[in-house]
GROMACS .gro file of N, CA, C and O in nm:
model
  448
    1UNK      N    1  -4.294   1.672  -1.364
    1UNK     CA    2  -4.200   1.563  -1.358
    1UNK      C    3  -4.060   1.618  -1.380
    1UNK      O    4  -4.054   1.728  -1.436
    2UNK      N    5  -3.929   1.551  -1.340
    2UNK     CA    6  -3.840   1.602  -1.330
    2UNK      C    7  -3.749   1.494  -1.397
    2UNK      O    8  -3.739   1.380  -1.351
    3UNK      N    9  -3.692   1.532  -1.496
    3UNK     CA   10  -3.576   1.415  -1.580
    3UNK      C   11  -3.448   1.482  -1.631
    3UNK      O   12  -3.415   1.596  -1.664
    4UNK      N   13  -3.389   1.356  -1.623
    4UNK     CA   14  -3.259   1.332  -1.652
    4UNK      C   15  -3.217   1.296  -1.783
    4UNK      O   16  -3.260   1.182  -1.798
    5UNK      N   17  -3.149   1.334  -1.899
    5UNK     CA   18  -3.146   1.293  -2.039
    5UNK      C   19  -3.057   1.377  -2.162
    5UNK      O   20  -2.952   1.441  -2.162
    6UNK      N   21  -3.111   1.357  -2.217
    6UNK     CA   22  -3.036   1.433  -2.382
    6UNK      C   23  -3.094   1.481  -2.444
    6UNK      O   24  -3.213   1.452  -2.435
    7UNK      N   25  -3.062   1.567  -2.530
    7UNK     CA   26  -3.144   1.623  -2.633
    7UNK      C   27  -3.100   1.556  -2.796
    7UNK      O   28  -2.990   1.569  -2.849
    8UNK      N   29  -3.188   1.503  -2.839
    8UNK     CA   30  -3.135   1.418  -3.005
    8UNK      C   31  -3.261   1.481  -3.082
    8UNK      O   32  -3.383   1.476  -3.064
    9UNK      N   33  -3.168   1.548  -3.185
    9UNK     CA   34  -3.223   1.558  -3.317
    9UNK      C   35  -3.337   1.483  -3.377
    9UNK      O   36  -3.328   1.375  -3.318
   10UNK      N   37  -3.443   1.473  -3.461
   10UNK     CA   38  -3.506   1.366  -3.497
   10UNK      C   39  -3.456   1.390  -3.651
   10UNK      O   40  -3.454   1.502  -3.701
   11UNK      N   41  -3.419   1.282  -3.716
   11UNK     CA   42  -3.341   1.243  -3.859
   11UNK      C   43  -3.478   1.352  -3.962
   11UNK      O   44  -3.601   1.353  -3.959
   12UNK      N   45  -3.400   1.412  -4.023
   12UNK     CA   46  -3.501   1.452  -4.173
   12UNK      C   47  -3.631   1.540  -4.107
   12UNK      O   48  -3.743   1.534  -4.157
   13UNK      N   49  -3.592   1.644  -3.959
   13UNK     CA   50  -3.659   1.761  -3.888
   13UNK      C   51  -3.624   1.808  -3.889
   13UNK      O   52  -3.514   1.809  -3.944
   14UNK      N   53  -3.691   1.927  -3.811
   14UNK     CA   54  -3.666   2.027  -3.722
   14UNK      C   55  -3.716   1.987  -3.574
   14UNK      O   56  -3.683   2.070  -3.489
   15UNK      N   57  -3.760   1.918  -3.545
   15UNK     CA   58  -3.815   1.850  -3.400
   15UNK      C   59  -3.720   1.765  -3.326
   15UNK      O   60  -3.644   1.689  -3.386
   16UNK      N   61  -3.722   1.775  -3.212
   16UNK     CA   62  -3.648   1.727  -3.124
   16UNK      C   63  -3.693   1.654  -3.049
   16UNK      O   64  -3.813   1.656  -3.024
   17UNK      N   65  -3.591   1.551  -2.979
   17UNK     CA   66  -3.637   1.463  -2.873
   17UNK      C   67  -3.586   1.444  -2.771
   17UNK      O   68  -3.464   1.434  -2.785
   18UNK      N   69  -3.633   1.428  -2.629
   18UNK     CA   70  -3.550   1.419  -2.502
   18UNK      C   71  -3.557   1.245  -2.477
   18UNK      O   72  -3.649   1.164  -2.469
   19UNK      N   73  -3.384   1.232  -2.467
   19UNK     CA   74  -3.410   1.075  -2.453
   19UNK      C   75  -3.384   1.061  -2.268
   19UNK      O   76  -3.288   1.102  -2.201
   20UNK      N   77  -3.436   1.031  -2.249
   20UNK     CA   78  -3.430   0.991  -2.081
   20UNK      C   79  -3.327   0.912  -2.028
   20UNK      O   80  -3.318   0.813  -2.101
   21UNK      N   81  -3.231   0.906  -1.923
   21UNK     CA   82  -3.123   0.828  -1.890
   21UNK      C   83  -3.144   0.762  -1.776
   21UNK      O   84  -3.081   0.800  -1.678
   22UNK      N   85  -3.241   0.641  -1.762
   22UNK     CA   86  -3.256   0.558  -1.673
   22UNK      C   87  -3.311   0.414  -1.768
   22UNK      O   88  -3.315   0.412  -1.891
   23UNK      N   89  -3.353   0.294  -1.673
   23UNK     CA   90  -3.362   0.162  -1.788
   23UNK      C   91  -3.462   0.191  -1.886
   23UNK      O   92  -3.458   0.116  -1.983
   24UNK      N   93  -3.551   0.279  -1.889
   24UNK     CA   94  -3.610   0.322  -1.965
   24UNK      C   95  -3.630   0.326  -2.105
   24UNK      O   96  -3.701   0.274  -2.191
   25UNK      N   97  -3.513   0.429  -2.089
   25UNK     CA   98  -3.483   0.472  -2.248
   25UNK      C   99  -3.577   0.567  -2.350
   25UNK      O  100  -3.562   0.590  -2.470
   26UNK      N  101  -3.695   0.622  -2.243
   26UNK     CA  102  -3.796   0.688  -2.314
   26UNK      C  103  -3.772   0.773  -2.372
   26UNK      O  104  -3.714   0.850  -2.296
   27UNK      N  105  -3.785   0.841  -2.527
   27UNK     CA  106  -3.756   0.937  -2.598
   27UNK      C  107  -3.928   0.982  -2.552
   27UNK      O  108  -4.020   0.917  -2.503
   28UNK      N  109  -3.912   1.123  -2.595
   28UNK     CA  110  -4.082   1.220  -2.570
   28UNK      C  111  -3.964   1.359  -2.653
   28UNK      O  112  -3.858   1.418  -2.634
   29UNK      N  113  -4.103   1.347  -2.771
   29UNK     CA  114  -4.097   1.434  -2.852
   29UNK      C  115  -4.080   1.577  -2.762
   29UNK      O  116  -4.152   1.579  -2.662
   30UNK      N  117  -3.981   1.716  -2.788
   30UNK     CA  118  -3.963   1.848  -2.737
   30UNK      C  119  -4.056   1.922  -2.786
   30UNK      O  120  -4.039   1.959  -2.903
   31UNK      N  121  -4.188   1.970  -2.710
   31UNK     CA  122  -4.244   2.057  -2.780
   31UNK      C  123  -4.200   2.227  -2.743
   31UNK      O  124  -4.177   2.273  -2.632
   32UNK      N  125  -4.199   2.285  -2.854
   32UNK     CA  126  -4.148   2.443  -2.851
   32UNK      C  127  -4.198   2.504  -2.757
   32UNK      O  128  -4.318   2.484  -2.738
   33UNK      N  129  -4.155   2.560  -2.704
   33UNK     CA  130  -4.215   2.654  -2.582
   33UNK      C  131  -4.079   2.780  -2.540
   33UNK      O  132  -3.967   2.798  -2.587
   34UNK      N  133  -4.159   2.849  -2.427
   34UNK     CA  134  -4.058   2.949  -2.409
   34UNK      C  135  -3.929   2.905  -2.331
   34UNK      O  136  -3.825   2.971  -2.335
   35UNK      N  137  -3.945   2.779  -2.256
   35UNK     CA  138  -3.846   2.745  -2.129
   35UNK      C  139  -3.777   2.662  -2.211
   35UNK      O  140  -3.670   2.625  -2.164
   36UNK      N  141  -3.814   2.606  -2.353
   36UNK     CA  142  -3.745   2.500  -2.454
   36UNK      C  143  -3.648   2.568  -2.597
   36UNK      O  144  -3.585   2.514  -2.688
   37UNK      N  145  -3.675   2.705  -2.563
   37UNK     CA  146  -3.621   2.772  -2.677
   37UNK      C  147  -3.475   2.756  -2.705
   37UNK      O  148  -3.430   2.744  -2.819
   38UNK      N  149  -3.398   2.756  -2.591
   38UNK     CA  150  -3.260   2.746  -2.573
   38UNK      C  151  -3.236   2.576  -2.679
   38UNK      O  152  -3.164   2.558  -2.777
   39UNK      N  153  -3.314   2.493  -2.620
   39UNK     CA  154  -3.269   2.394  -2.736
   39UNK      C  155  -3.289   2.354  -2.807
   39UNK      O  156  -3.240   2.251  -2.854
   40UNK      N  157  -3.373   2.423  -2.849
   40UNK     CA  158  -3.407   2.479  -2.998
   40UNK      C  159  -3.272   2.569  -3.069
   40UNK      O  160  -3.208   2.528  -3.165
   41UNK      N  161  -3.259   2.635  -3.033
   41UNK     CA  162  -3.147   2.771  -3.058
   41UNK      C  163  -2.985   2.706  -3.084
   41UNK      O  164  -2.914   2.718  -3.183
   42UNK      N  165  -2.958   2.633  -2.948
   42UNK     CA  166  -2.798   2.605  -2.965
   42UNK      C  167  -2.792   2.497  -2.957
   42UNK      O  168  -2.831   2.448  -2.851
   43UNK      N  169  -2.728   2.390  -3.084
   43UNK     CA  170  -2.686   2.272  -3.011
   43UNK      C  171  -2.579   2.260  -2.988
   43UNK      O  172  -2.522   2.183  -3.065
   44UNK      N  173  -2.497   2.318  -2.888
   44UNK     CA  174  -2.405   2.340  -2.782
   44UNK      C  175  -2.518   2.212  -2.661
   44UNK      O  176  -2.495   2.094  -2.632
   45UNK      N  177  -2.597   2.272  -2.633
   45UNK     CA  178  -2.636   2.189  -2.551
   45UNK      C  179  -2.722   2.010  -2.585
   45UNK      O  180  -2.794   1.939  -2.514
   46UNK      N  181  -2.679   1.997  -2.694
   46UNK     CA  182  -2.736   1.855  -2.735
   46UNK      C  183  -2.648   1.730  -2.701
   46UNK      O  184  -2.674   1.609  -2.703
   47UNK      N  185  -2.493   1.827  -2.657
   47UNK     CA  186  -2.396   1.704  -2.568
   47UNK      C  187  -2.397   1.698  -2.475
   47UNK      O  188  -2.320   1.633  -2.405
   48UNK      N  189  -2.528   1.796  -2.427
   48UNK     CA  190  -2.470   1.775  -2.241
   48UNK      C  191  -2.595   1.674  -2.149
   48UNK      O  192  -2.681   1.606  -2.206
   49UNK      N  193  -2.584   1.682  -2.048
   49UNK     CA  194  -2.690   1.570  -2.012
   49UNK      C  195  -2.683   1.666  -1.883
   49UNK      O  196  -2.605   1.709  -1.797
   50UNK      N  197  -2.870   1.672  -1.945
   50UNK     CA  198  -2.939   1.771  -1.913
   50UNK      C  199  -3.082   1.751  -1.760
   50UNK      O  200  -3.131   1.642  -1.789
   51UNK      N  201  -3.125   1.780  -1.686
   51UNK     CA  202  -3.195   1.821  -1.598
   51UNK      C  203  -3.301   1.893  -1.611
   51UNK      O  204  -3.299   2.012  -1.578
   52UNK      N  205  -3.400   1.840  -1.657
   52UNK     CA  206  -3.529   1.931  -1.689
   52UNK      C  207  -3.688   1.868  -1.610
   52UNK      O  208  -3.738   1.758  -1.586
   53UNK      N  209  -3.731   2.039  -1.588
   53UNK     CA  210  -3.865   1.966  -1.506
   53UNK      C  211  -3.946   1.962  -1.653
   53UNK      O  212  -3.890   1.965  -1.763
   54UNK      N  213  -4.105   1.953  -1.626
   54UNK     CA  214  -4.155   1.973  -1.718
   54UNK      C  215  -4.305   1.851  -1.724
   54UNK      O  216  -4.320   1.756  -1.648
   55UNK      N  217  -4.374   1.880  -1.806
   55UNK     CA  218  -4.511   1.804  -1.803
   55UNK      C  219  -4.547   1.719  -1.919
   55UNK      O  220  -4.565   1.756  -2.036
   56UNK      N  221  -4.555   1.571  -1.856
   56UNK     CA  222  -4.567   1.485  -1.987
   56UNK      C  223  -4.718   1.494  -2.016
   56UNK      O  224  -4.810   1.490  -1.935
   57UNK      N  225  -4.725   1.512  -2.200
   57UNK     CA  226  -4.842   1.473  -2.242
   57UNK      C  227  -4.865   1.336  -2.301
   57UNK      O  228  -4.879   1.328  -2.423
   58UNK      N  229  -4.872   1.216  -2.218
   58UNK     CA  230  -4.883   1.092  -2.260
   58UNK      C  231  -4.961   1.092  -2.365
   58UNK      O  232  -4.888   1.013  -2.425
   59UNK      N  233  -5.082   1.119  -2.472
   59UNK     CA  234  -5.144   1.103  -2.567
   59UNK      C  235  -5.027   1.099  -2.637
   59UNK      O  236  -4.979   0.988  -2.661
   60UNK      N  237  -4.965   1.207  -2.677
   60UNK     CA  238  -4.856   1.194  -2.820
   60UNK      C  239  -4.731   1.201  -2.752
   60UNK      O  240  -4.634   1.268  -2.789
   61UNK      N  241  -4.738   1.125  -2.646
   61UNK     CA  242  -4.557   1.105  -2.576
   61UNK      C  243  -4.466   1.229  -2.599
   61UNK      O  244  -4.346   1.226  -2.628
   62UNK      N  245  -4.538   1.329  -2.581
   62UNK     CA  246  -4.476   1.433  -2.592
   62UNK      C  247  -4.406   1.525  -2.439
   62UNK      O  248  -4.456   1.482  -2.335
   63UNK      N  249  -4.292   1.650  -2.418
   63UNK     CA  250  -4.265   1.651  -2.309
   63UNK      C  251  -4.271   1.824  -2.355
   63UNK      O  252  -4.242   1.877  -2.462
   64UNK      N  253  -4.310   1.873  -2.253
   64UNK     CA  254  -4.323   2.054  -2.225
   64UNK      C  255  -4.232   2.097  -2.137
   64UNK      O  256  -4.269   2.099  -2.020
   65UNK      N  257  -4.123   2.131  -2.161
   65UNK     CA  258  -4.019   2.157  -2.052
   65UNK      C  259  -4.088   2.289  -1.988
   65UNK      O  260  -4.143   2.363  -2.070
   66UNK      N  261  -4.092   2.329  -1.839
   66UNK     CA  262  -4.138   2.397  -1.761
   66UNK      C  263  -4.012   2.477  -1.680
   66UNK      O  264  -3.950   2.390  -1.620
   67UNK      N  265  -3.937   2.642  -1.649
   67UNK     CA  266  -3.829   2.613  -1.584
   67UNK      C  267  -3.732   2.659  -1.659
   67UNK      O  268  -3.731   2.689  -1.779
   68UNK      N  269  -3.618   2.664  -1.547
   68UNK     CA  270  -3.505   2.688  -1.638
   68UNK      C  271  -3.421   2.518  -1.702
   68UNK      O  272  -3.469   2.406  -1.682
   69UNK      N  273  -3.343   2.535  -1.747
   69UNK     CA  274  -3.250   2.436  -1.794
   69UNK      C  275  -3.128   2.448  -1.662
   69UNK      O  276  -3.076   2.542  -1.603
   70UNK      N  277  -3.110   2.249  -1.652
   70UNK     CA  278  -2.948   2.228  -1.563
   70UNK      C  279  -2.865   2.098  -1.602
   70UNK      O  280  -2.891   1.977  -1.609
   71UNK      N  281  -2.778   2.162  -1.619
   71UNK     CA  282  -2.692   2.038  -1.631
   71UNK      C  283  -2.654   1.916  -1.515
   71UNK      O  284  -2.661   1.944  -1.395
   72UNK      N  285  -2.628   1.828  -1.545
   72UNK     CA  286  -2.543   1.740  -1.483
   72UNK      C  287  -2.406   1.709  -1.484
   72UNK      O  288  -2.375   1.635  -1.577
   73UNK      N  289  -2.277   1.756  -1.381
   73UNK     CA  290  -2.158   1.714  -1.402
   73UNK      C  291  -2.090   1.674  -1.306
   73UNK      O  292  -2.061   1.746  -1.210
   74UNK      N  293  -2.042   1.509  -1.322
   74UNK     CA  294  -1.966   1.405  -1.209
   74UNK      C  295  -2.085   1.459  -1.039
   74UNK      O  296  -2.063   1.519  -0.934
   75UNK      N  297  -2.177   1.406  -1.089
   75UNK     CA  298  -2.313   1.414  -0.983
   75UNK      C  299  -2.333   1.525  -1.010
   75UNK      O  300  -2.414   1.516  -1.102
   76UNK      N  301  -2.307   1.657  -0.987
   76UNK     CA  302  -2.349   1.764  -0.919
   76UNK      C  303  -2.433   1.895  -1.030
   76UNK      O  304  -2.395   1.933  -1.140
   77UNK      N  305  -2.526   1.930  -0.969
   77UNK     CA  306  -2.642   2.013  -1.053
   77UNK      C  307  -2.576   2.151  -1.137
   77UNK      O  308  -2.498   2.232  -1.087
   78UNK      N  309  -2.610   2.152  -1.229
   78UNK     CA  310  -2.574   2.350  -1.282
   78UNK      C  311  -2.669   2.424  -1.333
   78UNK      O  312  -2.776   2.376  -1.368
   79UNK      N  313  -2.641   2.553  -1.342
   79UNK     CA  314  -2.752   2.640  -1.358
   79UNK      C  315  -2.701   2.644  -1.478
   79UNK      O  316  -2.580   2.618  -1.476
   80UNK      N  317  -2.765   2.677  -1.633
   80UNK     CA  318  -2.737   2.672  -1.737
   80UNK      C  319  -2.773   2.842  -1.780
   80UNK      O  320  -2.865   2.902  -1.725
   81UNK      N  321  -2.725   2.877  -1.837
   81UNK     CA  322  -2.759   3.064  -1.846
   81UNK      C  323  -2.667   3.120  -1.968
   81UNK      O  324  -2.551   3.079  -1.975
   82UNK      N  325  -2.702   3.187  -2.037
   82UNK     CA  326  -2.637   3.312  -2.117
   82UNK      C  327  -2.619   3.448  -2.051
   82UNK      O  328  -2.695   3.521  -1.988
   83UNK      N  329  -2.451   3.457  -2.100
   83UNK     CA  330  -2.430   3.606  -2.008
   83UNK      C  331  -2.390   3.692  -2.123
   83UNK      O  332  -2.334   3.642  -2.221
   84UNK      N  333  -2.415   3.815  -2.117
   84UNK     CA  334  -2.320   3.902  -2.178
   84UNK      C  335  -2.181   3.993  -2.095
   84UNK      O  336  -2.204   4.070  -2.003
   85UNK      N  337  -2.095   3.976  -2.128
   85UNK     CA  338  -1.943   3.994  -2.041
   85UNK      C  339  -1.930   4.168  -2.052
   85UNK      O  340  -1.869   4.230  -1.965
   86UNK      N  341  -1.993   4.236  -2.166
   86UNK     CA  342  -1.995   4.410  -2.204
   86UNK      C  343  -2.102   4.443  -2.093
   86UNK      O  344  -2.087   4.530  -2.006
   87UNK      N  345  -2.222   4.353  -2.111
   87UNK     CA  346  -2.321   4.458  -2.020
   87UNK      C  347  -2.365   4.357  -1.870
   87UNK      O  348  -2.478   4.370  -1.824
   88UNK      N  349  -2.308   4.302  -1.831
   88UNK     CA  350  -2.337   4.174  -1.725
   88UNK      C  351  -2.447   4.129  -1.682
   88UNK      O  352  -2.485   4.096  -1.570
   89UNK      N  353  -2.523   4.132  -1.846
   89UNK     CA  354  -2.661   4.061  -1.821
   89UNK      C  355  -2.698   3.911  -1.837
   89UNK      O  356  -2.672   3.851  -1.941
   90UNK      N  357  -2.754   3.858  -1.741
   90UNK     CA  358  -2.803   3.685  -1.814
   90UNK      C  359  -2.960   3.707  -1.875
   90UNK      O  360  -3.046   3.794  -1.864
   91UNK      N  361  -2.945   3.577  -1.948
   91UNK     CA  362  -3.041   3.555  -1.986
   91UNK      C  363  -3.083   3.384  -1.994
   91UNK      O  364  -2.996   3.298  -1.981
   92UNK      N  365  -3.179   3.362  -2.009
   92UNK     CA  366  -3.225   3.232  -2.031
   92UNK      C  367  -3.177   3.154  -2.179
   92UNK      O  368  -3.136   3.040  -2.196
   93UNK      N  369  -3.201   3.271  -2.281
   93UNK     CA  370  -3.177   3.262  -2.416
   93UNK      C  371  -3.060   3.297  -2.503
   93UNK      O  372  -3.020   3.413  -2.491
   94UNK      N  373  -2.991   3.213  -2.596
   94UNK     CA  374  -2.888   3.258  -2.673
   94UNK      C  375  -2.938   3.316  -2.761
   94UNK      O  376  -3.056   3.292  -2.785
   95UNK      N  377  -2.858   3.426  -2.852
   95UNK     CA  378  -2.848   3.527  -2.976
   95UNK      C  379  -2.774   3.611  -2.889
   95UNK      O  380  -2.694   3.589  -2.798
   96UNK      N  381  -2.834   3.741  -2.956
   96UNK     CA  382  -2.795   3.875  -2.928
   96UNK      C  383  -2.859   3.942  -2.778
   96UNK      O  384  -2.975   3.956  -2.739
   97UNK      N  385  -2.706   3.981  -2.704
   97UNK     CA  386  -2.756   4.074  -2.577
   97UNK      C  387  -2.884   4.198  -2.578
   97UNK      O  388  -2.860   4.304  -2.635
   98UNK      N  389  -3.000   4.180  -2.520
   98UNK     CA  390  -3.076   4.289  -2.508
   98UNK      C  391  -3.026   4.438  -2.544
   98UNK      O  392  -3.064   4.518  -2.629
   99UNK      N  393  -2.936   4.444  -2.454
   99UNK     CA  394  -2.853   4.571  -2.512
   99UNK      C  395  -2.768   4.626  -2.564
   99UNK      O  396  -2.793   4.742  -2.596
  100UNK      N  397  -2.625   4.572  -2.598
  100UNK     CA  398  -2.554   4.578  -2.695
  100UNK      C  399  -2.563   4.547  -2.837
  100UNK      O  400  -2.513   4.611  -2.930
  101UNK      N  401  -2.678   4.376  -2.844
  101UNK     CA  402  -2.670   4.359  -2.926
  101UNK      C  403  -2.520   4.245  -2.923
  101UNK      O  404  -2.562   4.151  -2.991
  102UNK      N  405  -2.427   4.222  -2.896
  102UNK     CA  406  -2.294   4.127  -2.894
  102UNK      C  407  -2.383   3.980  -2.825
  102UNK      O  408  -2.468   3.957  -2.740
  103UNK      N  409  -2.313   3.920  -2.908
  103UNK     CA  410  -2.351   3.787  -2.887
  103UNK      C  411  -2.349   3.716  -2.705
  103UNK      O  412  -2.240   3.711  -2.649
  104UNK      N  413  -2.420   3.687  -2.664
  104UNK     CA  414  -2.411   3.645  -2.545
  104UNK      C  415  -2.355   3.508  -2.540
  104UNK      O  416  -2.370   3.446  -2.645
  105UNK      N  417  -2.286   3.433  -2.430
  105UNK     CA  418  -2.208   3.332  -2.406
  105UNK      C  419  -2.268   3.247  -2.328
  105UNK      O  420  -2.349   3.289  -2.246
  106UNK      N  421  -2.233   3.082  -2.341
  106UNK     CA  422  -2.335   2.981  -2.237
  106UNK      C  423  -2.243   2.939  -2.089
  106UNK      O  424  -2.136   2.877  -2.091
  107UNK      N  425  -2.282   2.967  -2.018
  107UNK     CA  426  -2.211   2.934  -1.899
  107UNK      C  427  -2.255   2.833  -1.841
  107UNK      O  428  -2.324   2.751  -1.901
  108UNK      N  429  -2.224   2.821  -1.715
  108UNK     CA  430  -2.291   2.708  -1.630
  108UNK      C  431  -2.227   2.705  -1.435
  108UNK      O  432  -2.106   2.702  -1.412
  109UNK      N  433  -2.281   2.706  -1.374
  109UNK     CA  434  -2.223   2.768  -1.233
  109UNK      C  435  -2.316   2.662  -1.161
  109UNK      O  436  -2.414   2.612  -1.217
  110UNK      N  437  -2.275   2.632  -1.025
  110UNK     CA  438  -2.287   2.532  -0.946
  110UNK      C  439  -2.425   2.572  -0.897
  110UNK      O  440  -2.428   2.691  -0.866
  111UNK      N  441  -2.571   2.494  -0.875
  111UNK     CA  442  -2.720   2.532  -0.819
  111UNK      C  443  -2.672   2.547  -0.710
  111UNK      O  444  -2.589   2.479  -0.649
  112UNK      N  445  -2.746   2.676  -0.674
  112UNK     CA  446  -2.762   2.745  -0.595
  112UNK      C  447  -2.866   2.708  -0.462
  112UNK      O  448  -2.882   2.789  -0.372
   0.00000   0.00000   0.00000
């Protein structure tokens, strides 16, 4: 499945929730995974309104993001990515560059 939404904190966690942006309004709990780590990691991205595929587990309304992460801005899709600017590597994930070690940066560039 493919949605449109936010990422919100859940009060008195560490767990997160994707709230969906249509009449909806469905929140589905974020479960940890490797393609979900990023928002886990930075909430840099908990203001942006976000583009994620991913597989609902209706038993515990829960959502498995699948994929990379994209933004949404004035319509148009973005690729969401960490670069390092010393060694011109991306990555999926924020911290430290594979190889320097220097903090890597969040970008965002028009889908390709």
């Amino acid at each position: 499945v493919e949605l449109k939404g936010s990422v919100l904190p859940v009060p008195n966690s560490t767990n997160l929730q994707f709230r969906v942006e249509n009449e909806t309004r469905a929140a589905y709990k974020l479960l940890p995974s490797r393609d979900a780590k990023a928002l886990f990691a930075d909430t840099n991205l908990h203001s942006k309104i976000l583009l994620v595929k991913g597989r609902l587990h209706p038993k515990d309304s829960a959502l498995e993001i699948i994929g990379n992460l994209h933004t949404i801005k004035n319509g148009e899709i973005y690729e969401l990515y960490y670069y390092c600017d010393i060694c011109s590597i991306e990555t999926s994930f924020p911290g430290p560059c594979l190889c320097c070690r220097d903090d890597v940066v969040l970008l965002e560039r028009p889908k390709r």
